[in-house]
XYZ file of C-alpha atoms in Angstrom:
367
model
C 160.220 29.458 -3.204
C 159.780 25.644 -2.324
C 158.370 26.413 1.262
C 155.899 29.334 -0.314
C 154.213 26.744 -2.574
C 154.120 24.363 -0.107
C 152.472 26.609 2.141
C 150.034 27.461 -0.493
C 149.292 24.263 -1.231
C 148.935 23.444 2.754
C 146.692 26.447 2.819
C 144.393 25.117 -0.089
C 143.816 21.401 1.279
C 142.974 22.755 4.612
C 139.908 25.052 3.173
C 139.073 22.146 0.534
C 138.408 20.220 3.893
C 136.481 22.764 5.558
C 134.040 22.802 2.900
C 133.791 19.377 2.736
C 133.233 18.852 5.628
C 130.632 22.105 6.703
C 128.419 19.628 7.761
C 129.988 18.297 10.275
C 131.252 21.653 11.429
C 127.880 23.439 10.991
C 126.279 20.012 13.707
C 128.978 20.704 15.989
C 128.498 24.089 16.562
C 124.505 23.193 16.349
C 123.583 25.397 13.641
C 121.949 24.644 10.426
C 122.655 26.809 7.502
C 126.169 27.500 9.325
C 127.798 27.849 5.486
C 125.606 30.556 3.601
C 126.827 30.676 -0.176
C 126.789 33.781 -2.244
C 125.258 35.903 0.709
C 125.760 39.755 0.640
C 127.893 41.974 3.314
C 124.713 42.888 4.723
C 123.037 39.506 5.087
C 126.497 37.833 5.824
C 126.626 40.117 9.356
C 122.990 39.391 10.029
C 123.627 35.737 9.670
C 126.303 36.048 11.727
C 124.087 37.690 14.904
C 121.708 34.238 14.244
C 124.444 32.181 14.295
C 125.999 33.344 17.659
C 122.343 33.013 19.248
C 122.193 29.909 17.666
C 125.505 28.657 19.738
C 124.649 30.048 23.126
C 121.100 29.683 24.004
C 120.780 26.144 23.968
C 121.916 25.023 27.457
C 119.381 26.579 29.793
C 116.204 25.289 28.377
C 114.030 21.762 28.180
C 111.650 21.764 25.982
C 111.288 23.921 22.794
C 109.170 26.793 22.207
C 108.766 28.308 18.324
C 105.650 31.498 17.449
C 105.259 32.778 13.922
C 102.632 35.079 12.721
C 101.537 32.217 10.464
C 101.161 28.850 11.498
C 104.476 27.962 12.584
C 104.193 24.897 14.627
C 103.844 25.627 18.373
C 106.192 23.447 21.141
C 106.936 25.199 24.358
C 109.934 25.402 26.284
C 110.896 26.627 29.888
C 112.919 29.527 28.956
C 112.542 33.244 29.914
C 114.036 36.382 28.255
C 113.439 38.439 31.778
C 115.764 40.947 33.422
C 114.110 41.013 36.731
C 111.680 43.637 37.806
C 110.768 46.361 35.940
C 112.230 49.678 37.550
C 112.449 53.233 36.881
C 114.951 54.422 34.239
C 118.064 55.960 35.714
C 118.421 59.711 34.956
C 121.885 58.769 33.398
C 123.987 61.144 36.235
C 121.907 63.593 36.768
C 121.822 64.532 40.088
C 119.229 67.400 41.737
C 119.742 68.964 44.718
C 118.117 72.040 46.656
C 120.366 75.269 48.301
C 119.988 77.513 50.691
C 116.941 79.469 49.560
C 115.059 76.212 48.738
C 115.164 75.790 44.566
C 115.665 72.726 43.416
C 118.851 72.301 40.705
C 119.779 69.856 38.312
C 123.331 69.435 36.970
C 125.549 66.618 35.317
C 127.955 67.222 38.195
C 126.967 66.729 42.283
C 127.197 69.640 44.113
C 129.861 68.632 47.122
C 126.887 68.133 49.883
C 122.931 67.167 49.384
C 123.261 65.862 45.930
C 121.295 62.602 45.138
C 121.069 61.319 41.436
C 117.086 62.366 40.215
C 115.040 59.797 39.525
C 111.910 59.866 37.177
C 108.478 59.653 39.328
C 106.056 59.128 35.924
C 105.327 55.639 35.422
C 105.816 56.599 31.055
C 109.311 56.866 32.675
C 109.554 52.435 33.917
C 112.345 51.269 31.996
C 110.447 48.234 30.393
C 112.702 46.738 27.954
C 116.516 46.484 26.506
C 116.189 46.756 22.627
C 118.794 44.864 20.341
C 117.339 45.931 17.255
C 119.190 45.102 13.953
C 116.742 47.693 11.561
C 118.282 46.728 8.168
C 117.177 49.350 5.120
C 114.929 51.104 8.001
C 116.224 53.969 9.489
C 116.447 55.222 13.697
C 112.945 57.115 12.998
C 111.274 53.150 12.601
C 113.250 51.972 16.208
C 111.924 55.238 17.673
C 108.212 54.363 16.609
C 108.764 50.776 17.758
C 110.264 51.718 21.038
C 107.311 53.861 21.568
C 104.753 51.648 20.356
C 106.199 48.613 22.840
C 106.435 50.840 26.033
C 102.683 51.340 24.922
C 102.396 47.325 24.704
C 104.335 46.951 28.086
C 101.628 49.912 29.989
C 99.021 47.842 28.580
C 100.229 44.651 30.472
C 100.670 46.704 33.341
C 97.415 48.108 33.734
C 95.998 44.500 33.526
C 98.787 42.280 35.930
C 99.829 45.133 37.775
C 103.530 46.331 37.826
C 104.578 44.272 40.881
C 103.714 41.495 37.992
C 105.788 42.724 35.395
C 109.627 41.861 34.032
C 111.696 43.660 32.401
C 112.056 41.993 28.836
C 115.431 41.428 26.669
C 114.103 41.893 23.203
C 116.031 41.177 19.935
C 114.564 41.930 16.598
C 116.846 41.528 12.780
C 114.563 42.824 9.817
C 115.551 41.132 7.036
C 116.141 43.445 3.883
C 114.195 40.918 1.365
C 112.458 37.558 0.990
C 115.805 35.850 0.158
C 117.648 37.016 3.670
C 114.410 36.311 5.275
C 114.965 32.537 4.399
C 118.908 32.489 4.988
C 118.351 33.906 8.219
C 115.725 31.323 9.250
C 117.576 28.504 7.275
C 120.409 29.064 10.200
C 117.859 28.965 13.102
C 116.367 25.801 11.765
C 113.412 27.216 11.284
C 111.172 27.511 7.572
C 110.125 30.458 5.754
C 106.975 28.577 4.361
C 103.740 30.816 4.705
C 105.422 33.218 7.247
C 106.683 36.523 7.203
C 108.201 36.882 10.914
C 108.998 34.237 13.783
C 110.087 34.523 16.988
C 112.592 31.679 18.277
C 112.105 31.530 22.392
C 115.484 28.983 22.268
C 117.488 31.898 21.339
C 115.485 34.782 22.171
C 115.517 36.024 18.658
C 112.686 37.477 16.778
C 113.494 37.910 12.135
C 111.285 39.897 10.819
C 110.843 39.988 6.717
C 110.681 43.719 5.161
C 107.848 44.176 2.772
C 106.945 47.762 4.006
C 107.501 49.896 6.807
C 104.049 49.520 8.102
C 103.922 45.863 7.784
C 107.210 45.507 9.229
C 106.387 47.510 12.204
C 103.105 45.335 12.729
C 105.359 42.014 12.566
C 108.004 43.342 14.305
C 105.092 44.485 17.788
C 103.357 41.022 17.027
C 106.906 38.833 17.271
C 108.027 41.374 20.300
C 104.500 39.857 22.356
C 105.406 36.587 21.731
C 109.168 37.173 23.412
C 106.924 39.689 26.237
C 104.795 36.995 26.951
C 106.959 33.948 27.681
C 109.210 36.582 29.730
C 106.498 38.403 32.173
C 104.413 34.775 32.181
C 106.395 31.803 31.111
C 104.559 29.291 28.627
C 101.081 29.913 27.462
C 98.793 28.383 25.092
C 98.987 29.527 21.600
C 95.237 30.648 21.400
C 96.765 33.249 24.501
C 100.029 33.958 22.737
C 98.723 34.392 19.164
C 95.234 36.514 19.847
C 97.217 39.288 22.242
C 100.044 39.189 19.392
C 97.185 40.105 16.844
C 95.391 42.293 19.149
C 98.534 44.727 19.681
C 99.343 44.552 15.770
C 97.841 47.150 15.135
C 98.788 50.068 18.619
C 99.089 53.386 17.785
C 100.444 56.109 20.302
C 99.608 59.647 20.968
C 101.150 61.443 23.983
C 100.469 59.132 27.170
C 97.785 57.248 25.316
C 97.310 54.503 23.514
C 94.759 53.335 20.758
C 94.505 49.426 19.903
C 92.979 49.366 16.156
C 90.887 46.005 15.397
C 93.291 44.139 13.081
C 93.130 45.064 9.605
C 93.427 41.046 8.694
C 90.099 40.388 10.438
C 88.212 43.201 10.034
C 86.708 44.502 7.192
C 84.638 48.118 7.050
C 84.706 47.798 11.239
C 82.839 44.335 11.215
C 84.580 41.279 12.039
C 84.608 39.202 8.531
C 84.685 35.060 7.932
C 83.748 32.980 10.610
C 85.006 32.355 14.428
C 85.741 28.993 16.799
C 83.687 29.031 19.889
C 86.146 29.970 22.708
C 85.604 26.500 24.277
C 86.740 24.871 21.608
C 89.767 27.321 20.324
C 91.215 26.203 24.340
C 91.353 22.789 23.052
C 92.729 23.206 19.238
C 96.558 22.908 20.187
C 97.287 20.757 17.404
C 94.858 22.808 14.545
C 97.061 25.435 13.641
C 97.814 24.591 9.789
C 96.156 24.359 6.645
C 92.478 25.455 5.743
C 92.137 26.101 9.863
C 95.256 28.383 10.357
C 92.909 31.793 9.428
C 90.435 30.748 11.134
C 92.480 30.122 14.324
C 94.311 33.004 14.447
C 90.765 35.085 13.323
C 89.409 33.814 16.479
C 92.137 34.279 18.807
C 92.176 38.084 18.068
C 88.725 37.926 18.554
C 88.794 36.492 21.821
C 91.243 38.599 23.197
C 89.290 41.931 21.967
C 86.429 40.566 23.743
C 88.280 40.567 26.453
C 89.796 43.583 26.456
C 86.796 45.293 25.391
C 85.290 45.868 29.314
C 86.576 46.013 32.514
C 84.759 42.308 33.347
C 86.717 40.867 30.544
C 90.062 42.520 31.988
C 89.583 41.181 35.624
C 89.192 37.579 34.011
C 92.480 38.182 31.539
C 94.444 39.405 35.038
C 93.362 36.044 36.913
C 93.808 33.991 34.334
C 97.586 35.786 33.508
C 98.467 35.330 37.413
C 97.528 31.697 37.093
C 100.108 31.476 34.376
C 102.954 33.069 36.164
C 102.539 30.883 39.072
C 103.682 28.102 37.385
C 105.848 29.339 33.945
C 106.756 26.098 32.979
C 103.159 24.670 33.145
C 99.695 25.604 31.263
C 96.696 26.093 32.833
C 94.182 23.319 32.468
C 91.338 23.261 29.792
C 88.870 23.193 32.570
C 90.115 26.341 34.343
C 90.109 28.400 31.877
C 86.293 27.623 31.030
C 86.056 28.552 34.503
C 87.791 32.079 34.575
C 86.344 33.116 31.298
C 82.727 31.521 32.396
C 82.669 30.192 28.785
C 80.215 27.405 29.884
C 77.965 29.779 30.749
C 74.843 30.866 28.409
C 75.405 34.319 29.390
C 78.779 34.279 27.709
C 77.301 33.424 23.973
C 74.899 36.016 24.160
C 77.480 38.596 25.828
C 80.176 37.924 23.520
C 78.084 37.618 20.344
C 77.330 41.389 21.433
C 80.359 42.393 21.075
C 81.863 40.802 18.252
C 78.879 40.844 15.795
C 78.273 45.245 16.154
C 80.685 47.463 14.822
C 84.416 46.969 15.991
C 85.935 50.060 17.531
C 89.627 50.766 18.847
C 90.175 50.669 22.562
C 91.613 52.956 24.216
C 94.028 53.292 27.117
């Protein structure tokens, strides 16, 4: 009896002094929010995912890169969630082989001679991405939609940079069930909820996404999903780059092989851009004028940019230069001047040409 209250009472100091001390613990394992009080099952094995990103991602990198879809303050770091080059899904052991009279079989077993495992010849077939998608109250019909709606994303990129440009991108997406996860989750990546509704963390690879609806959800979850595509395929880029193609594939919509890019709802209203836009030249230079009464107006313009861009096959040969530019050097940005010089901004052609296109009516594009 004496040693099973002592034990007891050994047991009790010992988690008295974890608690006291969570602090400390939480700054050696170097997390914030390590200790998450009165936190639901769900929420306590999403925080637990964060955490162990949190604990393993911090050894590789220099410098520290953080994207939200509202005005999250922008550092960059020399990280990369790439796999390598983007190949051809594997057929999974299916092998295909042709007999006698020439017809071609397929079978989950290898005949004993002439059998080679089949490989997929459409390029809707490039194996683009590994999904580690924690969906929360959503079901496996919203990761089905996403996974489309990405390898749309990824096609996109590749009809611009070319595949022999391309990387195969580890994504990782948690959609947080309510407002209050949305903060614990964030509170243990360091990171603040305040005027933001997803955020992508390029330290650990890890993009939370806040549930208010499905549809909004799916648009955070493509815009945070750029973000982690971007600093994979090109390394670091300037946030007027990462934030406008973010906003410009918001809104991608799929339909057998093709894909339709919506202007964003947030900056469009009855198909005509609405409030008022940076010139280009000076959204290059506005690294530091991301918050406050500017953030709309800096992430209005970036979309706006980028549509531009995208909006004729001129516009697309300048966004491929520029984007090779970028790759060269991952851990570098291009300089101020060469962009002006890729996207002729310095030109008066440009204000007349681009004033074209962003002051008529806004249509999708269409790939």
């Amino acid at each position: 009896m004496r040693d099973w209250t002592s034990n007891l009472i050994l047991t009790a100091l010992v988690l008295l002094a974890l608690y006291l001390n969570r602090e400390t613990i939480a700054d050696r394992l170097g997390l914030e929010g390590y200790i998450v009080a009165d936190a639901t099952e769900q929420e306590q094995r999403d925080t637990a995912r964060l955490q162990s990103a949190g604990s393993t991602s911090e050894q590789a990198v220099n410098l520290e890169v953080e994207h939200s879809t509202h005005g999250a303050p922008t550092q960059y770091r020399c990280n990369s969630a790439s796999l390598g080059t983007v190949k051809t899904q594997s057929a999974d052991g299916i092998y295909t082989w042709q007999d006698d009279r020439g017809i071609t079989h397929f079978s989950d077993r290898p005949a004993q001679q002439g059998a080679s495992e089949y490989q997929f010849k459409s390029n809707h077939a490039l194996d683009y991405f590994d999904l580690e998608l924690d969906y929360g109250v959503l079901g496996l019909a919203f990761r089905n939609r996403l996974e489309a709606r990405l390898n749309a994303v990824f096609r996109t990129y590749t009809g611009i940079i070319g595949l022999g440009a391309m990387r195969k991108v580890k994504l990782r997406i948690v959609i947080a069930n309510n407002r209050r996860a949305y903060k614990k989750m964030l509170d243990v990546l360091g990171s603040s909820a305040a005027g933001n509704q997803g955020i992508y963390k390029t330290a650990h690879n890890i993009a939370v996404v806040e549930f208010r609806s499905e549809a909004q959800a799916m648009r955070t979850a493509i815009h945070e999903a750029v973000h982690a595509i971007n600093q994979a395929v090109l390394g670091n880029t300037p946030r007027w780059f990462n934030e406008g193609t973010a906003e410009y594939f918001e809104y991608i919509e799929t339909s057998m092989n093709l894909s339709q890019l919506k202007p964003n709802g947030a900056w469009v209203r009855n198909d005509y851009l609405a409030g008022e836009l940076l010139h280009p030249n000076s959204l290059f230079e506005a690294a530091g004028s991301w918050r406050g009464k500017a953030q709309s107006r800096m992430y209005r313009s970036s979309w706006a940019f980028v549509y531009y861009l995208m909006s004729s096959q001129r516009g697309r040969s300048q966004l491929k230069h520029y984007m090779h530019l970028e790759q060269e050097n991952p851990c570098d940005l291009v300089s101020f001047t060469q962009i002006q010089f890729i996207f002729e901004t310095r030109k008066r052609q440009f204000d007349n040409s681009y004033a074209q296109v962003i002051q008529q009516k806004l249509t999708a594009h269409r790939f």
